Coordinates of N, CA and C in Angstrom, one line a residue:
M880 N 93.6 80.3 67.3 CA 93.1 79.5 68.4 C 91.7 79.1 68.1
Q881 N 91.4 77.8 68.3 CA 90.0 77.4 68.1 C 89.2 77.4 69.3
F882 N 87.9 77.3 69.1 CA 87.0 77.4 70.3 C 87.2 76.3 71.3
E883 N 87.5 75.1 70.8 CA 87.8 73.9 71.7 C 89.0 74.2 72.6
D884 N 90.0 74.8 71.9 CA 91.3 75.1 72.7 C 91.0 76.1 73.8
V885 N 90.2 77.1 73.5 CA 89.9 78.1 74.5 C 89.1 77.5 75.7
E886 N 88.1 76.6 75.3 CA 87.4 75.9 76.4 C 88.2 75.1 77.3
E887 N 89.2 74.3 76.6 CA 90.1 73.5 77.4 C 91.0 74.3 78.3
W888 N 91.5 75.4 77.8 CA 92.3 76.3 78.5 C 91.6 76.9 79.7
M889 N 90.3 77.3 79.5 CA 89.5 77.9 80.6 C 89.2 76.8 81.7
T890 N 89.0 75.6 81.3 CA 88.7 74.5 82.2 C 89.9 74.2 83.0
K891 N 91.0 74.1 82.4 CA 92.2 73.8 83.2 C 92.6 74.9 84.1
S892 N 92.4 76.1 83.7 CA 92.8 77.3 84.5 C 91.9 77.3 85.7
D893 N 90.6 77.0 85.6 CA 89.7 77.0 86.7 C 90.0 75.9 87.7
E894 N 90.4 74.7 87.2 CA 90.7 73.6 88.1 C 92.0 73.9 88.9
G895 N 93.0 74.5 88.3 CA 94.2 74.8 89.0 C 94.2 75.9 89.9
L896 N 93.3 76.8 89.9 CA 93.2 78.0 90.7 C 92.4 77.7 92.0
E897 N 92.9 78.3 93.0 CA 92.0 78.3 94.2 C 91.6 79.8 94.4
N898 N 90.4 80.0 93.9 CA 90.0 81.4 93.9 C 89.8 81.9 95.4
E899 N 90.3 83.1 95.6 CA 90.2 83.7 96.9 C 89.3 84.9 96.8
F900 N 88.3 84.9 97.6 CA 87.3 86.0 97.6 C 87.6 86.9 98.9
F901 N 87.5 88.2 98.7 CA 87.8 89.1 99.8 C 86.4 89.8 100.1
T902 N 86.3 90.1 101.4 CA 85.2 90.9 101.8 C 85.5 92.4 101.5
D903 N 84.4 93.2 101.6 CA 84.6 94.6 101.4 C 85.7 95.3 102.3
E904 N 85.6 94.9 103.6 CA 86.6 95.4 104.5 C 88.0 95.0 104.2
E905 N 88.2 93.8 103.7 CA 89.5 93.3 103.4 C 90.1 94.1 102.2
I906 N 89.2 94.4 101.2 CA 89.6 95.1 100.0 C 90.0 96.5 100.4
I907 N 89.2 97.1 101.3 CA 89.5 98.5 101.7 C 90.8 98.5 102.5
G908 N 91.0 97.5 103.3 CA 92.3 97.4 104.1 C 93.5 97.3 103.2
I909 N 93.4 96.4 102.2 CA 94.5 96.2 101.2 C 94.8 97.5 100.4
A910 N 93.7 98.1 100.0 CA 93.9 99.3 99.1 C 94.4 100.5 100.0
S911 N 94.0 100.6 101.2 CA 94.5 101.7 102.0 C 96.0 101.5 102.4
K912 N 96.4 100.3 102.6 CA 97.8 100.0 102.8 C 98.7 100.3 101.6
A913 N 98.1 100.0 100.4 CA 98.9 100.3 99.2 C 99.0 101.8 98.9
D914 N 97.9 102.5 99.3 CA 97.9 104.0 99.0 C 98.9 104.7 99.9
C915 N 99.0 104.3 101.2 CA 99.8 105.1 102.1 C 101.3 104.5 102.1
G916 N 101.5 103.4 101.5 CA 102.9 102.8 101.5 C 103.2 102.2 102.8
C917 N 102.2 101.8 103.6 CA 102.4 101.2 104.9 C 102.9 99.8 104.8
E918 N 103.8 99.4 105.7 CA 104.2 98.0 105.7 C 104.1 97.5 107.1
D919 N 103.8 96.2 107.3 CA 103.6 95.7 108.6 C 104.9 95.2 109.3
D920 N 106.1 95.3 108.6 CA 107.3 94.7 109.1 C 108.1 95.7 110.0
G921 N 107.5 96.9 110.3 CA 108.2 97.8 111.2 C 109.2 98.7 110.7
E922 N 109.4 98.7 109.4 CA 110.4 99.6 108.8 C 110.1 101.1 109.0
N923 N 108.8 101.4 109.0 CA 108.4 102.8 109.2 C 108.6 103.2 110.7
A924 N 108.5 102.3 111.6 CA 108.7 102.6 113.0 C 110.1 103.1 113.2
D925 N 111.1 102.6 112.5 CA 112.5 103.0 112.7 C 112.6 104.5 112.2
M926 N 111.9 104.8 111.2 CA 112.0 106.2 110.6 C 111.3 107.2 111.6
E927 N 110.3 106.8 112.2 CA 109.6 107.7 113.1 C 110.4 107.9 114.4
D928 N 111.2 106.9 114.8 CA 112.0 107.1 116.0 C 113.2 107.9 115.8
S929 N 113.7 108.0 114.6 CA 114.9 108.8 114.3 C 114.6 110.3 114.4
Q930 N 115.7 111.0 114.7 CA 115.5 112.5 114.9 C 115.4 113.2 113.6
K931 N 114.8 114.3 113.6 CA 114.7 115.1 112.4 C 116.0 115.8 112.1
I932 N 116.4 116.0 110.9 CA 117.6 116.6 110.5 C 117.3 118.1 110.5
G933 N 118.1 118.9 111.2 CA 117.9 120.3 111.3 C 118.4 121.0 110.0
H934 N 118.0 122.3 109.8 CA 118.3 123.1 108.7 C 119.8 123.3 108.6
E935 N 120.4 123.5 109.7 CA 121.9 123.8 109.7 C 122.6 122.6 109.3
E936 N 122.2 121.4 109.7 CA 122.9 120.2 109.3 C 122.7 119.9 107.8
A937 N 121.5 120.2 107.3 CA 121.2 120.0 105.9 C 122.0 121.0 105.1
K938 N 122.2 122.2 105.6 CA 123.0 123.1 104.8 C 124.4 122.6 104.7
K939 N 125.0 122.1 105.8 CA 126.4 121.6 105.7 C 126.5 120.4 104.8
A940 N 125.5 119.5 104.9 CA 125.5 118.3 104.1 C 125.4 118.7 102.6
A941 N 124.5 119.6 102.3 CA 124.3 120.1 100.9 C 125.6 120.7 100.3
E942 N 126.3 121.4 101.2 CA 127.6 122.0 100.8 C 128.6 120.9 100.4
I943 N 128.7 119.9 101.2 CA 129.6 118.8 100.9 C 129.2 118.1 99.7
I944 N 127.9 117.8 99.5 CA 127.4 117.1 98.3 C 127.7 118.0 97.0
L945 N 127.6 119.3 97.2 CA 127.8 120.2 96.1 C 129.3 120.1 95.7
Q946 N 130.2 120.1 96.6 CA 131.6 120.0 96.3 C 131.9 118.7 95.6
Y947 N 131.3 117.6 96.1 CA 131.5 116.3 95.5 C 131.0 116.3 94.0
V948 N 129.8 116.8 93.8 CA 129.2 116.8 92.5 C 130.0 117.6 91.5
E949 N 130.5 118.8 92.0 CA 131.4 119.6 91.1 C 132.7 119.0 90.7
Q950 N 133.2 118.1 91.6 CA 134.4 117.4 91.3 C 134.3 116.2 90.3
Q951 N 133.1 115.7 90.1 CA 132.8 114.6 89.2 C 132.8 115.0 87.8
K952 N 133.5 114.2 86.9 CA 133.6 114.6 85.5 C 132.2 114.4 84.8
D953 N 131.5 113.4 85.2 CA 130.2 113.1 84.5 C 129.0 113.8 85.1
S954 N 129.2 114.8 86.0 CA 128.1 115.5 86.5 C 127.8 116.6 85.5
T955 N 126.5 117.0 85.4 CA 126.0 118.0 84.4 C 125.8 119.3 85.2
V956 N 125.6 120.3 84.4 CA 125.3 121.6 85.0 C 124.0 121.6 85.7
L957 N 123.0 120.8 85.2 CA 121.7 120.6 85.9 C 121.9 120.0 87.3
D958 N 122.8 119.0 87.4 CA 123.0 118.4 88.7 C 123.5 119.4 89.7
V959 N 124.5 120.2 89.2 CA 125.1 121.2 90.1 C 124.0 122.3 90.5
M960 N 123.2 122.7 89.6 CA 122.2 123.7 89.8 C 121.1 123.1 90.8
N961 N 120.7 121.9 90.7 CA 119.8 121.3 91.6 C 120.3 121.2 93.0
I962 N 121.6 120.8 93.2 CA 122.2 120.8 94.5 C 122.3 122.2 95.1
R963 N 122.7 123.1 94.3 CA 122.7 124.5 94.7 C 121.4 125.0 95.2
N964 N 120.3 124.7 94.5 CA 119.0 125.1 94.9 C 118.6 124.5 96.3
W965 N 119.0 123.2 96.5 CA 118.7 122.6 97.8 C 119.6 123.2 98.9
R966 N 120.8 123.5 98.6 CA 121.7 124.2 99.6 C 121.1 125.6 99.9
D967 N 120.7 126.3 98.9 CA 120.1 127.6 99.2 C 118.8 127.6 100.0
L968 N 118.0 126.6 99.7 CA 116.8 126.4 100.5 C 117.1 126.1 101.9
A969 N 118.1 125.2 102.2 CA 118.4 124.9 103.5 C 119.0 126.1 104.2
F970 N 119.8 126.9 103.5 CA 120.3 128.1 104.1 C 119.2 129.1 104.5
K971 N 118.2 129.3 103.6 CA 117.1 130.2 103.9 C 116.3 129.7 105.1
K972 N 116.1 128.4 105.1 CA 115.3 127.9 106.2 C 116.1 128.0 107.5
S973 N 117.4 127.8 107.5 CA 118.2 128.0 108.7 C 118.1 129.4 109.3
L974 N 118.0 130.4 108.3 CA 117.9 131.8 108.8 C 116.5 132.1 109.4
T975 N 115.5 131.6 108.7 CA 114.1 131.9 109.2 C 113.7 131.0 110.3
G976 N 114.4 129.9 110.5 CA 114.0 128.9 111.6 C 114.5 129.4 112.9
T977 N 115.5 130.3 113.0 CA 115.9 130.7 114.3 C 115.1 131.9 114.8
K978 N 114.9 131.9 116.1 CA 114.0 132.9 116.7 C 114.9 134.0 117.2
Q979 N 114.5 135.2 116.9 CA 115.3 136.3 117.4 C 115.1 136.5 118.9
K980 N 116.2 136.7 119.6 CA 116.0 136.9 121.1 C 115.5 138.2 121.4
Q981 N 114.7 138.3 122.5 CA 114.2 139.6 122.9 C 115.2 140.2 123.9
I982 N 115.1 141.5 124.1 CA 116.1 142.2 124.9 C 116.0 141.7 126.4
T983 N 114.8 141.2 126.8 CA 114.7 140.7 128.2 C 115.4 139.4 128.4
D984 N 115.7 138.7 127.3 CA 116.4 137.4 127.4 C 117.8 137.6 127.9
F985 N 118.4 138.8 127.8 CA 119.8 139.1 128.2 C 119.9 139.5 129.6
F986 N 118.8 139.8 130.3 CA 118.8 140.2 131.7 C 118.5 139.0 132.5
K987 N 119.3 138.9 133.6 CA 119.0 137.8 134.6 C 117.8 138.2 135.4
Q988 N 117.0 137.3 135.7 CA 115.8 137.6 136.5 C 115.9 137.2 137.9

């Protein structure tokens, strides 16, 4: 590429572009939205309104997924082990998440 070609290319690219300049606040706003994955279209609002899935439900779902993965011909041992780990984690959390009743809870007041 020759020097004249580069100059012509630079001149044409400058003429065709409408340069947009951002203030510091706009740059920070754009960067912070990109960092947190926030979107303005309200998709995250739907996720916040939904209920959290309990450990017991997760345990049941993981058991079903484990059965499904074990039935598949193309599933690997690693796939089965990963699902088992998640199932075991949900099982442990379901046990530790329940609060033991006190003896006074059984007596009517």
